[in-house]
Amino acid sequence: MRSYIPGTDVAGSRWRNPAANDTAAPLSRGEFLSLAAALLVTGCSGSDSKSAATALPADASRLDIVIARDKLIVGTYSTSPPLAFINPDGELAGFEIDLARAIAKDLLGDSEKVEFVVLNAAGRFPAVLTGKIDFGLCSTSITGDRAARVAFTPPYLDTGGTVIARRDAGLTHVRQLNDPRFTYALLNNPGSIERAEQELPRAKTIVLDNPAAILLATKVGRATAFNIDRAIAHQYVADNPDLMLLDTSGTVYNHVSGNAIFLKPGDFKWWLFLSTWMNELRGGSRYAQYRTLYLRWFDKEPPPQRFYDVSRY
Amino acid sequence: MFDVRFIERVLPALLDGLWITLAIAFLAFAIAVPWGLCAAILHRRGGLAAALTGGYVQLVRNTPVLIQLYLVYYGLPMAGIMLSAFACGVLVLAFQTGGYAAEIFRGSLASISVRQFEAASALGMAPFARWRHVILPQLFLRSLPALTNQAATIIKDTAQVGVIAVMDMNKVGQIWLEKSGNPFDVFIALAAVYLVVTTVVGLAGRLIERRLSFVQ
């Protein structure tokens, strides 16, 4: 239930930082560093997640802050079709964008009550750790290293590695790339780098910052092939007839990982809400909505709601 | 607050990237200084040369390094020219810094009295000797503080070459950030190394300035 704080104006002018005291205390060293890092990495374009909240306790859950603010602030990418991209109308669209809107609908009663902050790979974790965004929904796989620093919900998407090559390279299997004549582009993602070192030690590698950059590098001939999430790969191949998917059977690229929402650790209430919401979407009462979204953006059936036949039990 | 053990793990990797950072900065600066000097001397001649060098300076001052990097790295292959990412980084930073160096030299040249040119001519010095023995020593000394500043700037600007796949120190830091999800310690380590390097460059500049002060 939405909570309105007496003495505040919901429309905006008298909303204030929930962590701020009336006696304008100086910033601690930690707060200053956090603020500076967030400004440096994510720029000044996004809204301050705290600016619209009311006088909640300093240790208030992000769930309460979001409800009081009456708006969700979500970190996203803009170059990962069909997960999150700029559509021909110049608007953010995609599976992850729709997921964020669905959360806003359930939490705030309106799918439009969400502000997207477009991030790059380097900016996503600082943005969430400094409270610049409420959570990140930007094609982020769960890894052990990351889980030590940020909290993850259960995954919303099974994904994994694929390799896309220029059709004119004449390759069919990813192992054929393991040749110094070929250049292999990948994201600055430790998992991708480790897989390249393991499977393609002889190929030249170039490490770029976002999916659009590795696609462009391959299109202009700087790279022969590139590694990208499975969900994004199919869209790229569909849109670019000069590219093709390589067979990855028998290689480390044939793995499954989970893309999940990530948030600042230590906020159990917020994590519990998002995790419960995600569990219900992927395997519970909202599975039909998940299926609709999945069909819309991936044009195929999602994984089943249960791995067993429910009617037998 | 700081995870010292984490920073200890990150630092060796950053120092590996530092060599790439220093190599790019050194090469770009080594190209930019003579290039900027030529541009400043051409500008002094006036006419078409001055218009061209003025246009060049405006171009580099008013377009972001990032855009120049993208244009050179992705644009040249479309014209059939395939330079390495490292070479693209050096070229762009040299082109950029050359513009600023040209302005620095132009300002210093303007501060040298035209009578010195006339006096050198009256003594029968050839144009090259005039520049070599009279003008250039003063020009470099007057430009040195600003050039030192530019050297520090170019080291910091190398942090952008990671967007074209150069594994400089900042790029290595980004990979560690991705791996660990621990941005602040990575940023602190990066900032500390940049600070040390640029401070050393600043001190070296001051030392050279002091050593050369006898010219005046």
Short mmCIF file of C-alpha atoms in Angstrom, two decimals:
data_model
loop_
_atom_site.label_atom_id
_atom_site.label_comp_id
_atom_site.label_asym_id
_atom_site.label_seq_id
_atom_site.Cartn_x
_atom_site.Cartn_y
_atom_site.Cartn_z
CA MET A 1 0.00 0.00 0.00
CA ARG A 2 1.27 3.43 -0.91
CA SER A 3 2.29 5.56 2.02
CA TYR A 4 1.89 9.31 1.92
CA ILE A 5 3.88 11.24 4.46
CA PRO A 6 2.02 14.14 6.10
CA GLY A 7 3.46 17.52 5.22
CA THR A 8 4.77 16.51 1.84
CA ASP A 9 3.53 17.32 -1.61
CA VAL A 10 3.27 14.25 -3.78
CA ALA A 11 3.48 16.34 -6.92
CA GLY A 12 7.05 17.13 -6.21
CA SER A 13 8.17 20.47 -4.84
CA ARG A 14 8.43 19.49 -1.19
CA TRP A 15 9.84 16.03 -1.68
CA ARG A 16 13.25 15.63 -0.25
CA ASN A 17 16.11 13.26 0.23
CA PRO A 18 15.11 10.53 2.66
CA ALA A 19 18.61 10.31 4.04
CA ALA A 20 18.98 14.04 4.58
CA ASN A 21 18.55 15.54 8.01
CA ASP A 22 17.19 19.03 8.44
CA THR A 23 20.52 20.01 9.93
CA ALA A 24 22.42 19.50 6.67
CA ALA A 25 25.14 17.23 8.00
CA PRO A 26 28.42 17.24 6.05
CA LEU A 27 29.03 14.29 3.75
CA SER A 28 31.06 11.48 5.19
CA ARG A 29 34.10 10.33 3.25
CA GLY A 30 32.22 7.24 2.09
CA GLU A 31 29.21 9.25 0.92
CA PHE A 32 31.44 11.70 -0.91
CA LEU A 33 33.36 8.95 -2.71
CA SER A 34 30.17 7.15 -3.61
CA LEU A 35 28.60 10.30 -5.00
CA ALA A 36 31.69 11.26 -6.96
CA ALA A 37 32.00 7.78 -8.44
CA ALA A 38 28.36 7.70 -9.47
CA LEU A 39 28.65 11.08 -11.19
CA LEU A 40 31.83 10.07 -12.96
CA VAL A 41 30.63 6.76 -14.21
CA THR A 42 26.99 7.23 -14.98
CA GLY A 43 27.00 10.90 -15.84
CA CYS A 44 24.48 13.40 -14.63
CA SER A 45 21.60 12.40 -16.88
CA GLY A 46 19.74 10.17 -14.51
CA SER A 47 17.63 11.36 -11.65
CA ASP A 48 18.90 11.13 -8.15
CA SER A 49 17.06 8.17 -6.79
CA LYS A 50 16.69 9.84 -3.42
CA SER A 51 15.65 13.30 -4.48
CA ALA A 52 11.95 12.58 -4.71
CA ALA A 53 11.56 10.54 -1.58
CA THR A 54 10.16 11.72 1.69
CA ALA A 55 11.44 11.79 5.22
CA LEU A 56 11.86 8.07 5.55
CA PRO A 57 14.32 6.70 8.07
CA ALA A 58 17.90 6.67 6.86
CA ASP A 59 17.87 2.87 6.89
CA ALA A 60 14.59 2.60 4.96
CA SER A 61 14.35 -0.18 2.45
CA ARG A 62 14.58 0.76 -1.19
CA LEU A 63 11.10 -0.74 -1.50
CA ASP A 64 9.70 1.96 0.78
CA ILE A 65 11.71 4.66 -0.98
CA VAL A 66 10.39 3.61 -4.39
CA ILE A 67 6.80 3.58 -3.13
CA ALA A 68 7.21 6.97 -1.49
CA ARG A 69 8.85 8.37 -4.60
CA ASP A 70 6.10 6.83 -6.73
CA LYS A 71 8.59 6.06 -9.46
CA LEU A 72 10.99 3.26 -10.24
CA ILE A 73 14.49 4.11 -11.48
CA VAL A 74 16.01 1.28 -13.49
CA GLY A 75 19.45 0.96 -15.03
CA THR A 76 19.44 -0.46 -18.52
CA TYR A 77 21.43 -0.77 -21.73
CA SER A 78 20.36 0.60 -25.06
CA THR A 79 22.37 -1.52 -27.47
CA SER A 80 21.25 -5.06 -26.72
CA PRO A 81 18.35 -6.00 -28.96
CA PRO A 82 15.94 -7.60 -28.24
CA LEU A 83 16.61 -7.13 -24.52
CA ALA A 84 16.96 -3.34 -24.45
CA PHE A 85 17.47 -1.11 -27.46
CA ILE A 86 16.31 2.13 -29.07
CA ASN A 87 13.45 1.37 -31.43
CA PRO A 88 12.82 3.25 -34.72
CA ASP A 89 10.68 5.74 -32.80
CA GLY A 90 13.66 6.63 -30.67
CA GLU A 91 12.26 4.96 -27.56
CA LEU A 92 13.71 2.29 -25.33
CA ALA A 93 12.13 -1.07 -26.04
CA GLY A 94 12.81 -4.73 -25.43
CA PHE A 95 12.27 -7.66 -23.14
CA GLU A 96 14.09 -6.07 -20.20
CA ILE A 97 12.26 -2.78 -20.68
CA ASP A 98 8.93 -4.62 -20.57
CA LEU A 99 10.01 -6.48 -17.43
CA ALA A 100 10.79 -3.18 -15.69
CA ARG A 101 7.43 -1.79 -16.73
CA ALA A 102 5.69 -4.90 -15.40
CA ILE A 103 7.41 -4.44 -12.03
CA ALA A 104 6.35 -0.77 -11.97
CA LYS A 105 2.78 -1.82 -12.76
CA ASP A 106 2.67 -4.24 -9.83
CA LEU A 107 4.52 -1.98 -7.43
CA LEU A 108 3.09 1.44 -8.29
CA GLY A 109 -0.01 0.63 -10.28
CA ASP A 110 1.25 2.15 -13.51
CA SER A 111 3.69 0.69 -16.00
CA GLU A 112 4.74 4.21 -17.03
CA LYS A 113 6.04 5.06 -13.57
CA VAL A 114 9.54 4.02 -14.41
CA GLU A 115 12.56 6.07 -15.37
CA PHE A 116 15.30 4.36 -17.33
CA VAL A 117 18.92 5.33 -16.83
CA VAL A 118 21.01 4.12 -19.77
CA LEU A 119 24.30 2.75 -18.51
CA ASN A 120 27.42 1.22 -19.95
CA ALA A 121 29.07 -1.93 -18.65
CA ALA A 122 31.47 -0.04 -16.40
CA GLY A 123 28.74 2.10 -14.92
CA ARG A 124 26.15 -0.49 -14.01
CA PHE A 125 27.53 -1.73 -10.68
CA PRO A 126 28.58 1.71 -9.36
CA ALA A 127 25.11 3.00 -10.27
CA VAL A 128 23.38 0.41 -8.13
CA LEU A 129 25.90 0.46 -5.29
CA THR A 130 25.59 4.23 -4.92
CA GLY A 131 21.79 4.16 -5.03
CA LYS A 132 21.67 6.04 -8.31
CA ILE A 133 19.27 3.41 -9.60
CA ASP A 134 16.88 1.10 -7.77
CA PHE A 135 18.13 -1.94 -9.64
CA GLY A 136 19.86 -2.89 -12.85
CA LEU A 137 18.24 -4.81 -15.68
CA CYS A 138 21.01 -4.87 -18.24
CA SER A 139 21.86 -8.33 -19.59
CA THR A 140 23.90 -9.16 -16.53
CA SER A 141 24.86 -12.76 -15.89
CA ILE A 142 25.20 -14.08 -12.38
CA THR A 143 28.79 -14.98 -11.52
CA GLY A 144 30.38 -15.90 -8.23
CA ASP A 145 32.67 -12.85 -8.19
CA ARG A 146 29.79 -10.48 -8.84
CA ALA A 147 27.55 -12.14 -6.28
CA ALA A 148 30.11 -11.23 -3.62
CA ARG A 149 29.52 -7.53 -4.33
CA VAL A 150 25.97 -7.12 -5.60
CA ALA A 151 22.76 -9.02 -4.88
CA PHE A 152 20.98 -10.92 -7.64
CA THR A 153 17.38 -12.05 -7.98
CA PRO A 154 16.65 -15.43 -9.56
CA PRO A 155 17.38 -15.21 -13.31
CA TYR A 156 14.78 -13.92 -15.74
CA LEU A 157 16.46 -15.43 -18.75
CA ASP A 158 18.59 -18.44 -19.56
CA THR A 159 21.38 -17.37 -21.79
CA GLY A 160 24.83 -18.49 -22.78
CA GLY A 161 27.61 -17.87 -25.21
CA THR A 162 27.35 -17.90 -28.95
CA VAL A 163 29.82 -16.90 -31.60
CA ILE A 164 28.80 -14.97 -34.70
CA ALA A 165 31.13 -14.81 -37.69
CA ARG A 166 31.28 -12.96 -40.95
CA ARG A 167 29.75 -15.18 -43.57
CA ASP A 168 32.61 -14.42 -45.99
CA ALA A 169 35.12 -15.92 -43.51
CA GLY A 170 33.97 -19.40 -44.53
CA LEU A 171 33.83 -20.73 -40.98
CA THR A 172 31.30 -23.19 -39.61
CA HIS A 173 32.61 -24.23 -36.18
CA VAL A 174 34.02 -21.95 -33.49
CA ARG A 175 37.24 -24.01 -33.23
CA GLN A 176 38.15 -22.96 -36.78
CA LEU A 177 38.61 -19.47 -35.37
CA ASN A 178 41.62 -20.65 -33.39
CA ASP A 179 44.07 -19.32 -35.93
CA PRO A 180 46.28 -16.20 -35.84
CA ARG A 181 44.77 -15.13 -39.17
CA PHE A 182 41.49 -14.43 -37.42
CA THR A 183 40.53 -11.69 -34.99
CA TYR A 184 37.91 -12.38 -32.41
CA ALA A 185 35.95 -9.57 -30.73
CA LEU A 186 34.45 -9.87 -27.28
CA LEU A 187 33.03 -7.75 -24.51
CA ASN A 188 35.16 -6.72 -21.54
CA ASN A 189 33.53 -9.45 -19.59
CA PRO A 190 35.87 -11.71 -17.61
CA GLY A 191 33.87 -14.83 -18.50
CA SER A 192 34.16 -14.11 -22.21
CA ILE A 193 37.88 -13.39 -21.88
CA GLU A 194 38.50 -16.63 -19.98
CA ARG A 195 36.54 -18.65 -22.55
CA ALA A 196 38.56 -17.06 -25.37
CA GLU A 197 41.84 -17.85 -23.60
CA GLN A 198 40.71 -21.43 -23.08
CA GLU A 199 39.18 -22.18 -26.48
CA LEU A 200 40.85 -19.75 -28.91
CA PRO A 201 44.37 -19.10 -27.59
CA ARG A 202 45.85 -18.60 -31.07
CA ALA A 203 43.29 -16.15 -32.41
CA LYS A 204 43.91 -12.42 -32.00
CA THR A 205 41.38 -10.86 -29.65
CA ILE A 206 40.00 -7.37 -29.28
CA VAL A 207 38.03 -6.36 -26.21
CA LEU A 208 35.31 -3.74 -26.65
CA ASP A 209 32.77 -2.12 -24.37
CA ASN A 210 29.32 -2.89 -25.71
CA PRO A 211 27.48 -5.18 -28.13
CA ALA A 212 27.09 -2.42 -30.72
CA ALA A 213 30.86 -1.89 -30.78
CA ILE A 214 31.72 -5.55 -31.38
CA LEU A 215 29.04 -5.80 -34.05
CA LEU A 216 30.46 -2.72 -35.82
CA ALA A 217 34.02 -4.01 -35.49
CA THR A 218 32.99 -7.22 -37.23
CA LYS A 219 30.94 -5.45 -39.88
CA VAL A 220 33.86 -3.14 -40.89
CA GLY A 221 36.31 -6.03 -40.94
CA ARG A 222 38.29 -5.37 -37.78
CA ALA A 223 37.12 -8.72 -36.41
CA THR A 224 36.22 -12.01 -38.09
CA ALA A 225 33.82 -13.08 -35.38
CA PHE A 226 32.48 -12.07 -32.02
CA ASN A 227 31.09 -13.54 -28.86
CA ILE A 228 27.72 -12.38 -27.60
CA ASP A 229 24.87 -13.51 -25.37
CA ARG A 230 22.58 -16.01 -27.02
CA ALA A 231 19.52 -13.80 -26.60
CA ILE A 232 21.15 -10.93 -28.47
CA ALA A 233 22.86 -13.12 -31.07
CA HIS A 234 19.70 -14.31 -32.77
CA GLN A 235 18.52 -10.74 -33.32
CA TYR A 236 21.89 -9.71 -34.76
CA VAL A 237 21.94 -12.63 -37.18
CA ALA A 238 18.35 -11.96 -38.23
CA ASP A 239 19.17 -8.29 -38.90
CA ASN A 240 22.51 -8.87 -40.65
CA PRO A 241 22.51 -11.41 -43.49
CA ASP A 242 26.30 -11.08 -43.85
CA LEU A 243 26.71 -12.69 -40.41
CA MET A 244 26.09 -16.25 -39.26
CA LEU A 245 26.06 -18.26 -36.04
CA LEU A 246 28.94 -20.70 -35.61
CA ASP A 247 28.52 -24.20 -34.26
CA THR A 248 29.75 -24.20 -30.66
CA SER A 249 29.17 -27.87 -29.84
CA GLY A 250 31.86 -29.46 -27.72
CA THR A 251 33.29 -26.13 -26.61
CA VAL A 252 33.05 -23.99 -23.50
CA TYR A 253 30.71 -21.70 -25.39
CA ASN A 254 28.01 -24.31 -25.05
CA HIS A 255 27.14 -23.26 -21.51
CA VAL A 256 24.04 -21.90 -19.84
CA SER A 257 24.08 -18.90 -17.53
CA GLY A 258 21.35 -16.78 -16.03
CA ASN A 259 20.68 -13.10 -16.63
CA ALA A 260 19.26 -11.53 -13.48
CA ILE A 261 18.25 -8.26 -11.90
CA PHE A 262 21.02 -6.92 -9.66
CA LEU A 263 20.65 -4.59 -6.71
CA LYS A 264 22.57 -3.18 -3.80
CA PRO A 265 23.23 -5.93 -1.26
CA GLY A 266 21.98 -5.74 2.30
CA ASP A 267 18.41 -4.63 1.59
CA PHE A 268 16.51 -7.84 2.32
CA LYS A 269 13.03 -6.35 1.92
CA TRP A 270 13.76 -5.01 -1.56
CA TRP A 271 15.56 -8.19 -2.62
CA LEU A 272 12.72 -10.33 -1.30
CA PHE A 273 10.11 -8.38 -3.23
CA LEU A 274 12.05 -8.53 -6.49
CA SER A 275 12.96 -12.18 -6.05
CA THR A 276 9.42 -13.21 -5.21
CA TRP A 277 8.16 -11.22 -8.17
CA MET A 278 10.65 -12.92 -10.45
CA ASN A 279 9.88 -16.41 -9.15
CA GLU A 280 6.19 -15.83 -9.73
CA LEU A 281 6.86 -14.57 -13.23
CA ARG A 282 9.10 -17.40 -14.35
CA GLY A 283 7.49 -20.30 -12.64
CA GLY A 284 4.41 -19.21 -10.72
CA SER A 285 1.16 -17.37 -11.01
CA ARG A 286 2.45 -14.90 -13.64
CA TYR A 287 3.93 -17.43 -16.00
CA ALA A 288 1.39 -16.56 -18.70
CA GLN A 289 2.68 -12.97 -18.68
CA TYR A 290 6.25 -14.26 -18.95
CA ARG A 291 5.26 -16.45 -21.90
CA THR A 292 3.61 -13.49 -23.64
CA LEU A 293 6.70 -11.32 -23.21
CA TYR A 294 9.00 -14.14 -24.28
CA LEU A 295 7.00 -14.85 -27.40
CA ARG A 296 6.88 -11.16 -28.22
CA TRP A 297 10.61 -10.56 -28.06
CA PHE A 298 12.15 -13.94 -28.89
CA ASP A 299 9.45 -15.32 -31.16
CA LYS A 300 9.60 -18.75 -29.53
CA GLU A 301 8.24 -20.59 -26.51
CA PRO A 302 9.95 -19.94 -23.17
CA PRO A 303 11.29 -22.77 -21.01
CA PRO A 304 8.39 -24.63 -19.35
CA GLN A 305 6.93 -23.43 -16.08
CA ARG A 306 7.93 -26.67 -14.36
CA PHE A 307 10.36 -29.36 -15.47
CA TYR A 308 7.75 -31.97 -14.51
CA ASP A 309 4.13 -32.49 -15.53
CA VAL A 310 2.09 -30.79 -12.80
CA SER A 311 -1.09 -32.73 -13.64
CA ARG A 312 0.56 -36.00 -12.54
CA TYR A 313 1.07 -34.89 -8.93
CA MET B 1 36.11 1.43 3.64
CA PHE B 2 38.97 0.40 1.31
CA ASP B 3 39.65 -3.23 0.65
CA VAL B 4 43.43 -3.06 0.72
CA ARG B 5 43.84 -6.73 -0.13
CA PHE B 6 41.64 -6.28 -3.18
CA ILE B 7 43.70 -3.27 -4.30
CA GLU B 8 46.85 -5.35 -3.84
CA ARG B 9 45.35 -7.93 -6.21
CA VAL B 10 44.39 -5.32 -8.79
CA LEU B 11 47.58 -3.26 -8.83
CA PRO B 12 49.86 -5.72 -10.69
CA ALA B 13 47.30 -6.00 -13.49
CA LEU B 14 46.96 -2.23 -13.65
CA LEU B 15 50.71 -1.84 -13.82
CA ASP B 16 50.76 -4.20 -16.83
CA GLY B 17 48.29 -1.86 -18.51
CA LEU B 18 50.34 1.15 -17.44
CA TRP B 19 53.08 0.26 -19.93
CA ILE B 20 50.57 0.50 -22.78
CA THR B 21 49.29 3.79 -21.36
CA LEU B 22 52.81 5.22 -21.15
CA ALA B 23 53.78 3.92 -24.59
CA ILE B 24 50.76 5.57 -26.22
CA ALA B 25 51.24 8.81 -24.30
CA PHE B 26 54.97 8.96 -25.07
CA LEU B 27 54.61 8.24 -28.78
CA ALA B 28 51.66 10.60 -29.20
CA PHE B 29 53.51 13.38 -27.38
CA ALA B 30 56.70 12.75 -29.37
CA ILE B 31 54.70 13.20 -32.59
CA ALA B 32 52.53 16.05 -31.31
CA VAL B 33 55.33 18.42 -30.24
CA PRO B 34 57.16 18.72 -33.59
CA TRP B 35 53.82 18.58 -35.37
CA GLY B 36 52.48 21.45 -33.26
CA LEU B 37 55.69 23.41 -33.76
CA CYS B 38 55.41 23.07 -37.53
CA ALA B 39 51.76 24.16 -37.36
CA ALA B 40 52.68 27.22 -35.26
CA ILE B 41 55.49 28.23 -37.61
CA LEU B 42 53.22 27.78 -40.63
CA HIS B 43 50.55 29.84 -38.91
CA ARG B 44 53.06 32.66 -38.45
CA ARG B 45 53.57 32.85 -42.22
CA GLY B 46 49.95 33.95 -42.66
CA GLY B 47 47.83 33.44 -45.77
CA LEU B 48 46.60 29.99 -46.72
CA ALA B 49 48.99 28.24 -44.29
CA ALA B 50 47.56 30.22 -41.39
CA ALA B 51 44.01 29.45 -42.49
CA LEU B 52 44.76 25.73 -42.74
CA THR B 53 46.50 25.49 -39.38
CA GLY B 54 43.76 27.62 -37.79
CA GLY B 55 41.15 25.24 -39.19
CA TYR B 56 43.10 22.25 -37.88
CA VAL B 57 43.29 23.73 -34.40
CA GLN B 58 39.57 24.49 -34.41
CA LEU B 59 38.81 20.95 -35.56
CA VAL B 60 40.76 19.24 -32.79
CA ARG B 61 39.68 21.66 -30.09
CA ASN B 62 36.01 21.42 -30.90
CA THR B 63 35.55 17.69 -31.45
CA PRO B 64 35.78 15.11 -28.66
CA VAL B 65 38.68 12.66 -28.61
CA LEU B 66 36.15 9.87 -28.25
CA ILE B 67 34.49 10.72 -31.56
CA GLN B 68 37.87 11.02 -33.26
CA LEU B 69 38.81 7.58 -31.92
CA TYR B 70 35.60 6.04 -33.24
CA LEU B 71 36.01 7.73 -36.63
CA VAL B 72 39.60 6.57 -37.09
CA TYR B 73 39.15 3.07 -35.69
CA TYR B 74 35.90 2.19 -37.45
CA GLY B 75 36.06 4.62 -40.36
CA LEU B 76 39.50 3.88 -41.80
CA PRO B 77 38.75 0.18 -42.50
CA MET B 78 35.80 1.30 -44.59
CA ALA B 79 38.33 3.22 -46.70
CA GLY B 80 40.53 0.11 -46.92
CA ILE B 81 43.06 1.31 -44.32
CA MET B 82 43.52 -1.13 -41.44
CA LEU B 83 45.66 0.33 -38.68
CA SER B 84 46.03 -1.43 -35.34
CA ALA B 85 44.02 -0.13 -32.41
CA PHE B 86 47.28 0.97 -30.78
CA ALA B 87 48.28 2.97 -33.86
CA CYS B 88 44.81 4.53 -34.06
CA GLY B 89 45.09 5.59 -30.41
CA VAL B 90 48.55 7.14 -30.94
CA LEU B 91 47.45 8.93 -34.09
CA VAL B 92 44.31 10.43 -32.58
CA LEU B 93 46.03 11.59 -29.41
CA ALA B 94 48.97 13.01 -31.41
CA PHE B 95 46.53 14.81 -33.72
CA GLN B 96 44.61 16.18 -30.73
CA THR B 97 47.63 17.18 -28.67
CA GLY B 98 49.34 18.61 -31.77
CA GLY B 99 46.54 21.15 -32.02
CA TYR B 100 46.99 22.26 -28.44
CA ALA B 101 50.78 22.27 -28.83
CA ALA B 102 50.38 24.50 -31.91
CA GLU B 103 48.44 27.00 -29.83
CA ILE B 104 51.02 26.87 -27.06
CA PHE B 105 53.87 27.51 -29.51
CA ARG B 106 51.88 30.22 -31.29
CA GLY B 107 51.39 32.07 -28.00
CA SER B 108 55.07 31.71 -27.08
CA LEU B 109 56.15 32.86 -30.52
CA ALA B 110 53.99 35.93 -30.21
CA SER B 111 55.75 36.78 -26.96
CA ILE B 112 59.19 36.84 -28.62
CA SER B 113 59.96 40.29 -29.88
CA VAL B 114 60.11 40.66 -33.65
CA ARG B 115 63.33 42.66 -33.11
CA GLN B 116 65.11 39.44 -32.24
CA PHE B 117 64.35 38.14 -35.73
CA GLU B 118 65.58 41.43 -37.18
CA ALA B 119 68.74 41.45 -35.04
CA ALA B 120 69.58 37.88 -36.05
CA SER B 121 69.10 38.81 -39.71
CA ALA B 122 71.27 41.89 -39.27
CA LEU B 123 74.03 39.63 -37.93
CA GLY B 124 73.83 37.69 -41.18
CA MET B 125 72.27 34.53 -39.76
CA ALA B 126 70.52 32.26 -42.24
CA PRO B 127 66.82 31.55 -41.55
CA PHE B 128 67.53 28.04 -40.17
CA ALA B 129 70.32 29.34 -37.90
CA ARG B 130 68.02 32.13 -36.71
CA TRP B 131 65.47 29.65 -35.58
CA ARG B 132 67.97 27.12 -34.30
CA HIS B 133 70.10 29.47 -32.19
CA VAL B 134 67.87 32.42 -31.33
CA ILE B 135 64.18 31.65 -31.48
CA LEU B 136 63.70 27.95 -30.67
CA PRO B 137 65.59 27.90 -27.33
CA GLN B 138 63.44 30.74 -26.04
CA LEU B 139 60.33 29.26 -27.59
CA PHE B 140 60.76 25.90 -25.85
CA LEU B 141 61.57 27.47 -22.53
CA ARG B 142 58.50 29.69 -22.64
CA SER B 143 56.33 26.80 -23.76
CA LEU B 144 57.65 24.30 -21.25
CA PRO B 145 55.13 24.83 -18.43
CA ALA B 146 52.19 24.52 -20.81
CA LEU B 147 53.78 21.55 -22.58
CA THR B 148 54.29 19.81 -19.24
CA ASN B 149 50.64 20.36 -18.53
CA GLN B 150 49.81 18.92 -21.95
CA ALA B 151 51.98 15.87 -21.22
CA ALA B 152 49.94 15.19 -18.09
CA THR B 153 46.73 15.73 -20.06
CA ILE B 154 47.72 13.24 -22.74
CA ILE B 155 48.42 10.59 -20.08
CA LYS B 156 44.92 11.11 -18.72
CA ASP B 157 43.42 11.15 -22.23
CA THR B 158 44.81 7.68 -22.89
CA ALA B 159 42.04 6.45 -20.59
CA GLN B 160 39.73 6.80 -23.58
CA VAL B 161 41.57 4.49 -25.97
CA GLY B 162 39.97 1.49 -24.30
CA VAL B 163 36.85 2.13 -26.39
CA ILE B 164 38.81 0.99 -29.45
CA ALA B 165 40.09 -2.17 -27.76
CA VAL B 166 43.50 -0.94 -26.58
CA MET B 167 44.31 -2.73 -23.32
CA ASP B 168 45.54 0.36 -21.51
CA MET B 169 45.50 0.71 -17.75
CA ASN B 170 41.95 2.05 -17.61
CA LYS B 171 40.67 -0.80 -19.77
CA VAL B 172 42.34 -3.33 -17.50
CA GLY B 173 40.64 -1.60 -14.59
CA GLN B 174 37.26 -1.85 -16.34
CA ILE B 175 37.74 -5.58 -16.78
CA TRP B 176 38.54 -5.95 -13.10
CA LEU B 177 35.49 -3.90 -12.28
CA GLU B 178 33.35 -6.20 -14.42
CA LYS B 179 34.88 -9.26 -12.84
CA SER B 180 34.55 -8.15 -9.25
CA GLY B 181 31.60 -5.76 -9.19
CA ASN B 182 33.77 -3.67 -6.87
CA PRO B 183 34.03 -0.29 -8.60
CA PHE B 184 35.37 1.95 -5.88
CA ASP B 185 38.53 0.10 -5.03
CA VAL B 186 39.28 -0.26 -8.75
CA PHE B 187 38.71 3.48 -9.29
CA ILE B 188 40.82 4.38 -6.27
CA ALA B 189 43.69 2.20 -7.49
CA LEU B 190 43.39 3.67 -11.01
CA ALA B 191 43.26 7.25 -9.75
CA ALA B 192 46.28 6.65 -7.50
CA VAL B 193 48.41 5.32 -10.36
CA TYR B 194 47.39 8.16 -12.69
CA LEU B 195 48.14 10.65 -9.92
CA VAL B 196 51.61 9.23 -9.32
CA VAL B 197 52.48 9.19 -13.02
CA THR B 198 51.22 12.70 -13.77
CA THR B 199 52.93 14.05 -10.65
CA VAL B 200 56.23 12.56 -11.80
CA VAL B 201 55.71 14.14 -15.24
CA GLY B 202 54.97 17.50 -13.61
CA LEU B 203 58.10 17.31 -11.45
CA ALA B 204 60.21 16.29 -14.43
CA GLY B 205 58.86 19.28 -16.36
CA ARG B 206 59.78 21.62 -13.53
CA LEU B 207 63.25 20.11 -13.28
CA ILE B 208 63.85 20.59 -17.00
CA GLU B 209 62.53 24.13 -16.72
CA ARG B 210 64.98 24.89 -13.93
CA ARG B 211 67.89 23.35 -15.80
CA LEU B 212 67.13 25.33 -18.94
CA SER B 213 66.50 28.61 -17.17
CA PHE B 214 70.00 29.80 -18.08
CA VAL B 215 68.74 30.37 -21.62
CA GLN B 216 66.93 33.44 -20.40
#
